[in-house]
Amino acid sequence: MLLSELTDVGRDPAGGVTRFAWAAAELELRAWFSARAAALALDVETDGNGNLWAWWGASLPGTAFVVGSHLDSVRSGGEFDGPLGVASAFAVVETLRSSGWMPSRPLAIVAFADEEGGRFGLACLGSRLLTGAVEPSKALALVDDSGTTLAEAMTAAGHDPRRVGPDAGRLAKIGAFVELHIEQGRMPLPDGTRGLAGADRPVGVAREIWPHGRWRIDLAGVPDHAGTTAIADRVDPVLAMAEGIVEVRRVAAELGILATVGRVRVLPGAVNAIASSASLWVDARGQDPERVRELVAAIEARLGVAAALESWTDVTRFDAALTADVSAAVGGEVPSLPSGAGHDAGVLSLAGVPTAMLFVRNPTGVSHSPEEHAEESDALAGVAALTAVIRRMAS
Ligand code: GLV
Ligand code: MN
Ligand code: MN
C-alpha cells in the first residue's frame, strides 16, 4: 500500500490523523520525505518557506517539471489528502528510475508546507509565501491555539524564519506543476453524474477551484455570574454566535453556495459564567464569488459586526494546454471536475505558473475526515497516470 509507511504518523485518539505544520508528526513526515528522496538519489532541499524539494537532474537545462502536494493534515483528518500526491510522485520516480528513463529537464517532487492552515489558520502558507501572496511579517506573526507564533514554531523545528519570503527565482524555475490529489466531494459533471464514482473512472483532472475564503467574527459580551444575572440583564455573545451559525447555513442554502462554521471559541469558557466573548469562523465557497461575499455581508448585517477576512482565494482556472496534455497522457475519457477545496496548485496558478491537477477516485467523496479513502487499485491508477504525464512532459 502506497501510504502504509505513514499510516501511524500523527494518529489521533479522536480518529484519523493530526499532522500540523512544524509539530512532531509533520516533522516525522519531513524526515520520511528526505529518506525517500535519498533512497532514490534525489537532492533534497528545504526552501526559505519550509517547502521540501527533491530534485532529479536539477542542473539540466530548461524549466522544471514539478509534481507533489503536501504532507500536513487538518485535525483528525484523513491519510490521503496531501500525502497521496507526494507518495505517488515518489512511486513514479522509483518506477522511472528502475526502467532506465532519464528526464530531459529538471524534475522535482515538492511537499508544500502547511497547506491546510490547521495550526495557524491560513491555508497554503508555504506556497503563498513562495509566490508573495502573503506578507512574511503577517505570516510569521500568526499564532496557534497555544499562542506560539509561526516564527517560534519554525525556530523550534530548526528552520530560520528570517528565510521566509517571496522567491521569484524559484518560481521562475517552475515550468509546470501537476498536483495529484485525492478526490474531495462528489462534484457535478456535465452529463449529470457526480464525481469519479458516477463517471466510473479511477482518475480525473481538475477544471477550476471555486473562489473561497475564511472569515472570523468576534462578538463581545458582558461577563457575569450564570446563577445571579437576570435574563433581561444579560449580554451573552454565545446567543449571537448561535444565531450567526444558523444564519450561515440558511443563507448558504438560499444562495446555492457552501458555507461552514467548523470552529468557534468561547471565552473564558466557564460553565457557570456568561461569556466575555465568542468567535466563529466562517468558511465560504462557491462558483460565484459575488454570492460568497453576499453571504458574509448578510451575516455581518445580522450580527451587527464586521467579519475579519483571514484569507481569500479567487477562482482559479487551471492551465488549459497543460490540462489537455495531462488528459492526453492519461488517455481515454478523463472526467474534468471542479474543486471546492483549495490547493497549492491553485496558489501557483494564480501566480502565473502553468498548473494542472489529477484527482484519484474517492468512492464517497468524504474528505478532511478519517473516512477519506481511495482503493489501492485507484491509487495505482493515479501513479500510472502521473507516470504517463511525466514521460510526456519531461522526456
Ligand atoms: C484545503 O483543503 C481547503 O480547501 O480547506
Ligand atoms: Mn490537500
Ligand atoms: Mn485538505
Short mmCIF file of C-alpha atoms and ligand atoms in Angstrom, two decimals:
data_model
loop_
_atom_site.label_atom_id
_atom_site.label_comp_id
_atom_site.label_asym_id
_atom_site.label_seq_id
_atom_site.Cartn_x
_atom_site.Cartn_y
_atom_site.Cartn_z
CA MET A 1 0.00 0.00 0.00
CA LEU A 2 1.36 3.33 -1.13
CA LEU A 3 0.79 5.18 2.13
CA SER A 4 1.18 2.32 4.57
CA GLU A 5 4.58 3.63 5.73
CA LEU A 6 2.86 6.76 7.05
CA THR A 7 -0.32 5.37 8.49
CA ASP A 8 0.72 5.62 12.15
CA VAL A 9 2.24 9.09 11.93
CA GLY A 10 0.16 11.58 13.89
CA ARG A 11 -2.60 9.10 14.60
CA ASP A 12 -5.18 10.97 16.65
CA PRO A 13 -7.00 9.23 19.51
CA ALA A 14 -10.08 11.17 18.41
CA GLY A 15 -9.85 9.49 14.98
CA GLY A 16 -7.83 9.95 11.81
CA VAL A 17 -4.52 11.78 11.79
CA THR A 18 -3.44 15.20 13.05
CA ARG A 19 -0.32 16.46 11.33
CA PHE A 20 0.01 20.16 11.94
CA ALA A 21 2.78 22.21 10.38
CA TRP A 22 6.09 22.14 12.25
CA ALA A 23 4.72 19.85 15.00
CA ALA A 24 6.18 16.41 15.80
CA ALA A 25 4.11 14.31 13.36
CA GLU A 26 4.74 16.65 10.47
CA LEU A 27 8.47 16.70 11.27
CA GLU A 28 8.40 12.91 11.10
CA LEU A 29 6.84 13.17 7.64
CA ARG A 30 9.53 15.63 6.61
CA ALA A 31 12.16 13.11 7.69
CA TRP A 32 10.32 10.43 5.70
CA PHE A 33 10.38 12.72 2.63
CA SER A 34 14.14 13.20 2.95
CA ALA A 35 14.78 9.50 3.44
CA ARG A 36 12.60 8.58 0.47
CA ALA A 37 14.37 11.11 -1.70
CA ALA A 38 17.81 9.96 -0.55
CA ALA A 39 16.90 6.34 -1.37
CA LEU A 40 16.20 7.48 -4.93
CA ALA A 41 19.39 9.57 -5.08
CA LEU A 42 17.37 12.79 -5.37
CA ASP A 43 18.82 16.04 -3.99
CA VAL A 44 16.72 17.35 -1.12
CA GLU A 45 16.43 20.96 -0.07
CA THR A 46 14.13 22.96 2.17
CA ASP A 47 13.38 26.35 0.67
CA GLY A 48 13.15 29.52 2.74
CA ASN A 49 9.43 29.00 3.30
CA GLY A 50 9.79 25.46 4.59
CA ASN A 51 8.69 23.71 1.38
CA LEU A 52 10.56 20.48 0.68
CA TRP A 53 12.01 19.78 -2.76
CA ALA A 54 13.56 16.58 -4.11
CA TRP A 55 15.38 17.14 -7.41
CA TRP A 56 16.22 14.80 -10.23
CA GLY A 57 18.56 16.49 -12.69
CA ALA A 58 18.44 19.93 -11.09
CA SER A 59 21.25 21.16 -13.35
CA LEU A 60 19.60 20.03 -16.59
CA PRO A 61 18.66 22.86 -18.95
CA GLY A 62 15.16 24.28 -19.09
CA THR A 63 12.47 24.90 -16.53
CA ALA A 64 11.49 22.27 -14.01
CA PHE A 65 8.55 19.93 -14.23
CA VAL A 66 7.22 19.72 -10.68
CA VAL A 67 4.89 17.18 -9.09
CA GLY A 68 3.84 16.67 -5.47
CA SER A 69 1.42 18.05 -2.91
CA HIS A 70 1.60 18.49 0.89
CA LEU A 71 2.16 16.36 3.99
CA ASP A 72 0.22 18.21 6.73
CA SER A 73 -3.39 17.45 7.63
CA VAL A 74 -6.39 19.05 9.26
CA ARG A 75 -7.17 17.97 12.83
CA SER A 76 -8.43 14.36 12.78
CA GLY A 77 -8.13 14.31 9.02
CA GLY A 78 -7.68 11.54 6.50
CA GLU A 79 -4.47 9.90 5.34
CA PHE A 80 -4.81 10.73 1.65
CA ASP A 81 -5.31 14.50 1.40
CA GLY A 82 -1.78 15.64 0.53
CA PRO A 83 0.41 12.58 1.18
CA LEU A 84 -1.20 10.67 -1.72
CA GLY A 85 0.28 13.20 -4.14
CA VAL A 86 3.72 13.09 -2.56
CA ALA A 87 3.87 9.30 -2.17
CA SER A 88 2.60 8.81 -5.74
CA ALA A 89 5.34 11.09 -7.01
CA PHE A 90 7.99 9.01 -5.23
CA ALA A 91 6.44 5.82 -6.63
CA VAL A 92 6.60 7.28 -10.15
CA VAL A 93 10.25 8.28 -9.80
CA GLU A 94 11.11 4.84 -8.46
CA THR A 95 9.46 3.17 -11.47
CA LEU A 96 11.03 5.54 -13.97
CA ARG A 97 14.49 5.22 -12.44
CA SER A 98 14.41 1.45 -12.45
CA SER A 99 13.23 1.44 -16.08
CA GLY A 100 16.34 3.39 -17.09
CA TRP A 101 14.36 6.51 -18.05
CA MET A 102 16.06 9.88 -17.58
CA PRO A 103 14.43 13.31 -17.53
CA SER A 104 15.39 15.81 -20.21
CA ARG A 105 14.60 18.74 -17.92
CA PRO A 106 14.80 19.18 -14.14
CA LEU A 107 12.17 17.14 -12.35
CA ALA A 108 11.16 17.92 -8.78
CA ILE A 109 8.91 16.44 -6.13
CA VAL A 110 7.58 19.11 -3.77
CA ALA A 111 5.85 18.93 -0.39
CA PHE A 112 4.42 22.36 0.32
CA ALA A 113 4.41 23.48 3.95
CA ASP A 114 1.18 23.97 5.90
CA GLU A 115 -1.34 23.56 3.10
CA GLU A 116 -4.29 23.09 5.45
CA GLY A 117 -3.70 26.03 7.73
CA GLY A 118 -4.79 23.69 10.53
CA ARG A 119 -2.43 25.20 13.06
CA PHE A 120 -2.06 28.89 12.14
CA GLY A 121 -5.37 29.44 10.36
CA LEU A 122 -4.08 30.47 6.93
CA ALA A 123 -4.16 27.74 4.29
CA CYS A 124 -1.43 27.17 1.67
CA LEU A 125 1.11 29.14 3.71
CA GLY A 126 4.19 27.60 2.06
CA SER A 127 3.01 28.27 -1.48
CA ARG A 128 1.55 31.68 -0.63
CA LEU A 129 4.83 32.79 0.92
CA LEU A 130 6.78 31.45 -2.05
CA THR A 131 4.64 33.40 -4.54
CA GLY A 132 4.39 36.53 -2.39
CA ALA A 133 0.63 36.13 -1.88
CA VAL A 134 1.06 36.74 1.85
CA GLU A 135 3.32 39.19 3.66
CA PRO A 136 6.12 37.38 5.56
CA SER A 137 5.63 39.56 8.64
CA LYS A 138 1.90 38.79 8.69
CA ALA A 139 2.52 35.06 8.33
CA LEU A 140 5.28 34.89 10.93
CA ALA A 141 3.06 36.62 13.49
CA LEU A 142 0.20 34.11 13.13
CA VAL A 143 -0.43 32.21 16.36
CA ASP A 144 -1.65 28.71 17.09
CA ASP A 145 -4.07 27.77 19.87
CA SER A 146 -1.32 27.79 22.47
CA GLY A 147 -0.06 31.25 21.50
CA THR A 148 3.02 30.02 19.63
CA THR A 149 3.80 32.13 16.57
CA LEU A 150 4.71 30.63 13.22
CA ALA A 151 8.18 32.18 13.65
CA GLU A 152 8.58 30.42 17.02
CA ALA A 153 7.30 27.10 15.64
CA MET A 154 9.74 27.30 12.72
CA THR A 155 12.63 28.15 15.02
CA ALA A 156 11.79 25.27 17.35
CA ALA A 157 11.82 22.93 14.34
CA GLY A 158 15.22 24.22 13.22
CA HIS A 159 14.02 26.44 10.37
CA ASP A 160 15.24 30.03 10.35
CA PRO A 161 12.18 32.31 10.00
CA ARG A 162 14.39 35.06 8.54
CA ARG A 163 14.49 32.97 5.35
CA VAL A 164 10.73 33.34 4.85
CA GLY A 165 9.57 35.42 1.88
CA PRO A 166 8.85 35.54 -1.85
CA ASP A 167 11.25 33.55 -4.00
CA ALA A 168 10.96 34.84 -7.57
CA GLY A 169 13.96 32.84 -8.80
CA ARG A 170 12.49 29.54 -7.63
CA LEU A 171 9.08 30.42 -9.02
CA ALA A 172 10.56 31.27 -12.42
CA LYS A 173 12.26 27.89 -12.46
CA ILE A 174 8.92 26.05 -12.23
CA GLY A 175 7.85 25.43 -15.83
CA ALA A 176 4.79 23.43 -14.84
CA PHE A 177 3.28 21.92 -11.69
CA VAL A 178 0.95 18.91 -11.63
CA GLU A 179 -0.59 18.06 -8.25
CA LEU A 180 -2.11 14.61 -7.85
CA HIS A 181 -4.76 14.62 -5.10
CA ILE A 182 -7.48 12.51 -3.56
CA GLU A 183 -10.90 13.46 -4.95
CA GLN A 184 -12.89 15.55 -2.45
CA GLY A 185 -16.66 15.66 -2.61
CA ARG A 186 -18.70 14.29 -5.47
CA MET A 187 -18.65 17.24 -7.79
CA PRO A 188 -21.14 17.61 -10.66
CA LEU A 189 -20.13 16.51 -14.15
CA PRO A 190 -21.66 17.91 -17.34
CA ASP A 191 -23.53 14.64 -18.00
CA GLY A 192 -25.40 14.96 -14.72
CA THR A 193 -23.41 12.31 -12.84
CA ARG A 194 -21.41 13.19 -9.75
CA GLY A 195 -17.74 12.58 -9.13
CA LEU A 196 -15.41 9.91 -10.43
CA ALA A 197 -17.61 7.24 -8.87
CA GLY A 198 -20.51 8.48 -11.01
CA ALA A 199 -18.28 8.61 -14.08
CA ASP A 200 -16.94 5.14 -13.26
CA ARG A 201 -13.34 6.33 -13.76
CA PRO A 202 -10.37 5.99 -11.38
CA VAL A 203 -8.71 9.26 -12.39
CA GLY A 204 -9.87 12.71 -13.45
CA VAL A 205 -8.46 16.20 -13.93
CA ALA A 206 -9.39 19.48 -12.25
CA ARG A 207 -11.01 22.24 -14.23
CA GLU A 208 -11.08 25.06 -11.68
CA ILE A 209 -11.08 25.81 -7.98
CA TRP A 210 -14.07 27.72 -6.71
CA PRO A 211 -13.36 31.05 -5.03
CA HIS A 212 -13.12 30.57 -1.30
CA GLY A 213 -12.40 32.45 1.88
CA ARG A 214 -12.25 32.34 5.65
CA TRP A 215 -13.61 35.00 7.99
CA ARG A 216 -13.54 35.43 11.78
CA ILE A 217 -16.36 37.14 13.60
CA ASP A 218 -15.75 38.32 17.18
CA LEU A 219 -18.76 39.01 19.37
CA ALA A 220 -18.36 40.87 22.65
CA GLY A 221 -20.34 40.06 25.78
CA VAL A 222 -20.55 41.24 29.36
CA PRO A 223 -19.12 38.51 31.60
CA ASP A 224 -21.19 37.78 34.64
CA HIS A 225 -22.40 35.05 37.00
CA ALA A 226 -24.64 32.36 35.43
CA GLY A 227 -26.65 31.97 38.62
CA THR A 228 -27.21 35.59 39.60
CA THR A 229 -27.69 37.59 36.40
CA ALA A 230 -31.31 38.11 35.38
CA ILE A 231 -32.05 37.04 31.82
CA ALA A 232 -33.06 40.59 30.92
CA ASP A 233 -29.73 41.97 32.14
CA ARG A 234 -27.50 39.68 30.09
CA VAL A 235 -25.30 40.46 27.12
CA ASP A 236 -24.47 36.91 26.12
CA PRO A 237 -22.31 36.62 22.97
CA VAL A 238 -22.90 32.87 22.73
CA LEU A 239 -26.51 33.53 21.81
CA ALA A 240 -25.46 35.81 18.96
CA MET A 241 -22.88 33.24 17.89
CA ALA A 242 -25.57 30.56 17.72
CA GLU A 243 -27.81 32.82 15.66
CA GLY A 244 -24.89 33.51 13.35
CA ILE A 245 -24.20 29.81 12.85
CA VAL A 246 -27.80 29.08 11.95
CA GLU A 247 -27.87 32.09 9.63
CA VAL A 248 -24.69 30.95 7.81
CA ARG A 249 -26.38 27.69 6.93
CA ARG A 250 -29.67 29.32 5.96
CA VAL A 251 -28.12 31.98 3.71
CA ALA A 252 -25.74 29.47 2.09
CA ALA A 253 -28.68 27.27 1.11
CA GLU A 254 -30.57 30.32 -0.17
CA LEU A 255 -27.63 31.46 -2.31
CA GLY A 256 -26.71 27.98 -3.51
CA ILE A 257 -23.16 28.10 -2.14
CA LEU A 258 -21.25 26.22 0.57
CA ALA A 259 -20.58 27.82 3.95
CA THR A 260 -19.46 26.20 7.16
CA VAL A 261 -18.81 27.09 10.77
CA GLY A 262 -16.34 24.41 11.85
CA ARG A 263 -14.64 26.36 14.59
CA VAL A 264 -15.87 28.51 17.44
CA ARG A 265 -14.22 29.94 20.54
CA VAL A 266 -15.98 30.97 23.72
CA LEU A 267 -14.04 32.86 26.39
CA PRO A 268 -13.38 32.34 29.19
CA GLY A 269 -15.24 29.06 28.65
CA ALA A 270 -16.61 28.56 32.16
CA VAL A 271 -19.79 26.52 32.57
CA ASN A 272 -21.17 28.88 35.19
CA ALA A 273 -20.31 32.23 33.62
CA ILE A 274 -21.76 34.31 30.83
CA ALA A 275 -19.01 34.55 28.24
CA SER A 276 -16.97 37.70 27.71
CA SER A 277 -16.55 36.94 24.03
CA ALA A 278 -17.47 34.42 21.38
CA SER A 279 -15.87 33.98 17.98
CA LEU A 280 -16.95 31.96 14.99
CA TRP A 281 -15.05 31.21 11.82
CA VAL A 282 -16.92 31.13 8.52
CA ASP A 283 -15.54 29.16 5.59
CA ALA A 284 -17.49 30.10 2.45
CA ARG A 285 -17.06 28.92 -1.13
CA GLY A 286 -18.99 28.74 -4.37
CA GLN A 287 -18.83 29.07 -8.10
CA ASP A 288 -19.82 32.74 -7.96
CA PRO A 289 -17.61 34.97 -5.76
CA GLU A 290 -20.36 37.60 -5.53
CA ARG A 291 -22.59 35.13 -3.73
CA VAL A 292 -19.82 34.25 -1.33
CA ARG A 293 -19.38 37.94 -0.48
CA GLU A 294 -23.16 38.34 -0.26
CA LEU A 295 -23.26 35.64 2.41
CA VAL A 296 -20.62 37.36 4.50
CA ALA A 297 -22.44 40.70 4.18
CA ALA A 298 -25.69 39.06 5.27
CA ILE A 299 -24.06 37.58 8.38
CA GLU A 300 -22.42 40.90 9.22
CA ALA A 301 -25.77 42.66 8.90
CA ARG A 302 -27.50 40.08 11.05
CA LEU A 303 -24.88 40.19 13.81
CA GLY A 304 -24.10 43.89 13.54
CA VAL A 305 -20.33 43.40 13.43
CA ALA A 306 -17.70 43.34 10.71
CA ALA A 307 -16.14 40.00 9.81
CA ALA A 308 -12.33 39.92 9.72
CA LEU A 309 -11.06 38.42 6.46
CA GLU A 310 -8.43 35.78 7.22
CA SER A 311 -7.89 34.54 3.67
CA TRP A 312 -9.36 34.86 0.20
CA THR A 313 -8.55 32.99 -2.99
CA ASP A 314 -10.09 33.97 -6.31
CA VAL A 315 -11.46 31.48 -8.77
CA THR A 316 -8.56 29.52 -10.21
CA ARG A 317 -8.74 28.10 -13.72
CA PHE A 318 -6.11 25.52 -14.41
CA ASP A 319 -3.91 25.82 -17.47
CA ALA A 320 -5.92 24.54 -20.44
CA ALA A 321 -2.94 23.43 -22.55
CA LEU A 322 -1.25 21.62 -19.66
CA THR A 323 -4.54 20.02 -18.62
CA ALA A 324 -5.06 18.85 -22.21
CA ASP A 325 -1.55 17.35 -22.15
CA VAL A 326 -2.25 15.66 -18.83
CA SER A 327 -5.54 14.23 -20.15
CA ALA A 328 -3.87 13.04 -23.35
CA ALA A 329 -1.12 11.35 -21.36
CA VAL A 330 -3.69 9.60 -19.16
CA GLY A 331 -5.63 8.54 -22.25
CA GLY A 332 -9.28 7.69 -22.82
CA GLU A 333 -12.15 9.70 -21.40
CA VAL A 334 -10.79 11.76 -18.50
CA PRO A 335 -13.52 13.50 -16.50
CA SER A 336 -12.90 17.15 -15.72
CA LEU A 337 -14.10 18.19 -12.27
CA PRO A 338 -14.38 21.49 -10.43
CA SER A 339 -12.79 21.63 -6.98
CA GLY A 340 -14.41 23.09 -3.92
CA ALA A 341 -11.18 22.57 -1.98
CA GLY A 342 -8.21 24.89 -2.16
CA HIS A 343 -4.80 23.60 -3.25
CA ASP A 344 -1.20 24.78 -3.58
CA ALA A 345 -1.67 24.17 -7.31
CA GLY A 346 -4.26 26.94 -7.22
CA VAL A 347 -1.89 29.34 -5.49
CA LEU A 348 0.83 28.65 -8.05
CA SER A 349 -1.66 29.02 -10.88
CA LEU A 350 -2.72 32.45 -9.61
CA ALA A 351 0.98 33.38 -9.61
CA GLY A 352 1.22 32.54 -13.31
CA VAL A 353 2.69 29.03 -13.16
CA PRO A 354 1.04 26.60 -15.61
CA THR A 355 -0.62 24.08 -13.30
CA ALA A 356 -2.92 21.11 -13.58
CA MET A 357 -4.35 18.57 -11.14
CA LEU A 358 -5.08 14.87 -11.25
CA PHE A 359 -7.79 13.50 -8.96
CA VAL A 360 -7.85 9.90 -7.75
CA ARG A 361 -11.31 8.47 -7.14
CA ASN A 362 -12.66 8.67 -3.60
CA PRO A 363 -15.77 6.47 -3.63
CA THR A 364 -17.76 8.53 -1.13
CA GLY A 365 -16.04 11.86 -1.69
CA VAL A 366 -15.64 12.22 2.10
CA SER A 367 -12.52 14.19 2.98
CA HIS A 368 -11.00 16.09 5.93
CA SER A 369 -12.27 13.10 7.87
CA PRO A 370 -10.98 9.69 8.96
CA GLU A 371 -13.36 8.20 6.36
CA GLU A 372 -11.41 9.67 3.45
CA HIS A 373 -10.44 6.76 1.20
CA ALA A 374 -9.05 5.56 -2.12
CA GLU A 375 -8.87 1.94 -3.18
CA GLU A 376 -5.34 0.65 -3.74
CA SER A 377 -6.14 -0.09 -7.39
CA ASP A 378 -7.26 3.50 -7.92
CA ALA A 379 -4.16 4.87 -6.17
CA LEU A 380 -2.09 2.75 -8.55
CA ALA A 381 -4.10 4.08 -11.49
CA GLY A 382 -3.12 7.53 -10.22
CA VAL A 383 0.55 6.52 -10.19
CA ALA A 384 0.23 5.17 -13.73
CA ALA A 385 -1.42 8.42 -14.83
CA LEU A 386 1.30 10.55 -13.24
CA THR A 387 3.96 8.33 -14.81
CA ALA A 388 2.44 8.88 -18.23
CA VAL A 389 2.29 12.62 -17.60
CA ILE A 390 5.94 12.81 -16.61
CA ARG A 391 7.02 10.70 -19.57
CA ARG A 392 5.13 13.03 -21.87
CA MET A 393 6.24 16.31 -20.30
CA ALA A 394 9.79 15.62 -19.16
CA SER A 395 11.26 13.11 -21.64
C1 GLV B 1 -7.98 22.88 1.91
O1 GLV B 1 -8.03 21.67 1.95
C2 GLV B 1 -9.21 23.62 1.90
O2 GLV B 1 -9.79 23.80 0.84
O3 GLV B 1 -9.69 23.96 3.00
MN MN B 2 -4.87 18.78 0.03
MN MN B 3 -7.29 19.47 2.63
#
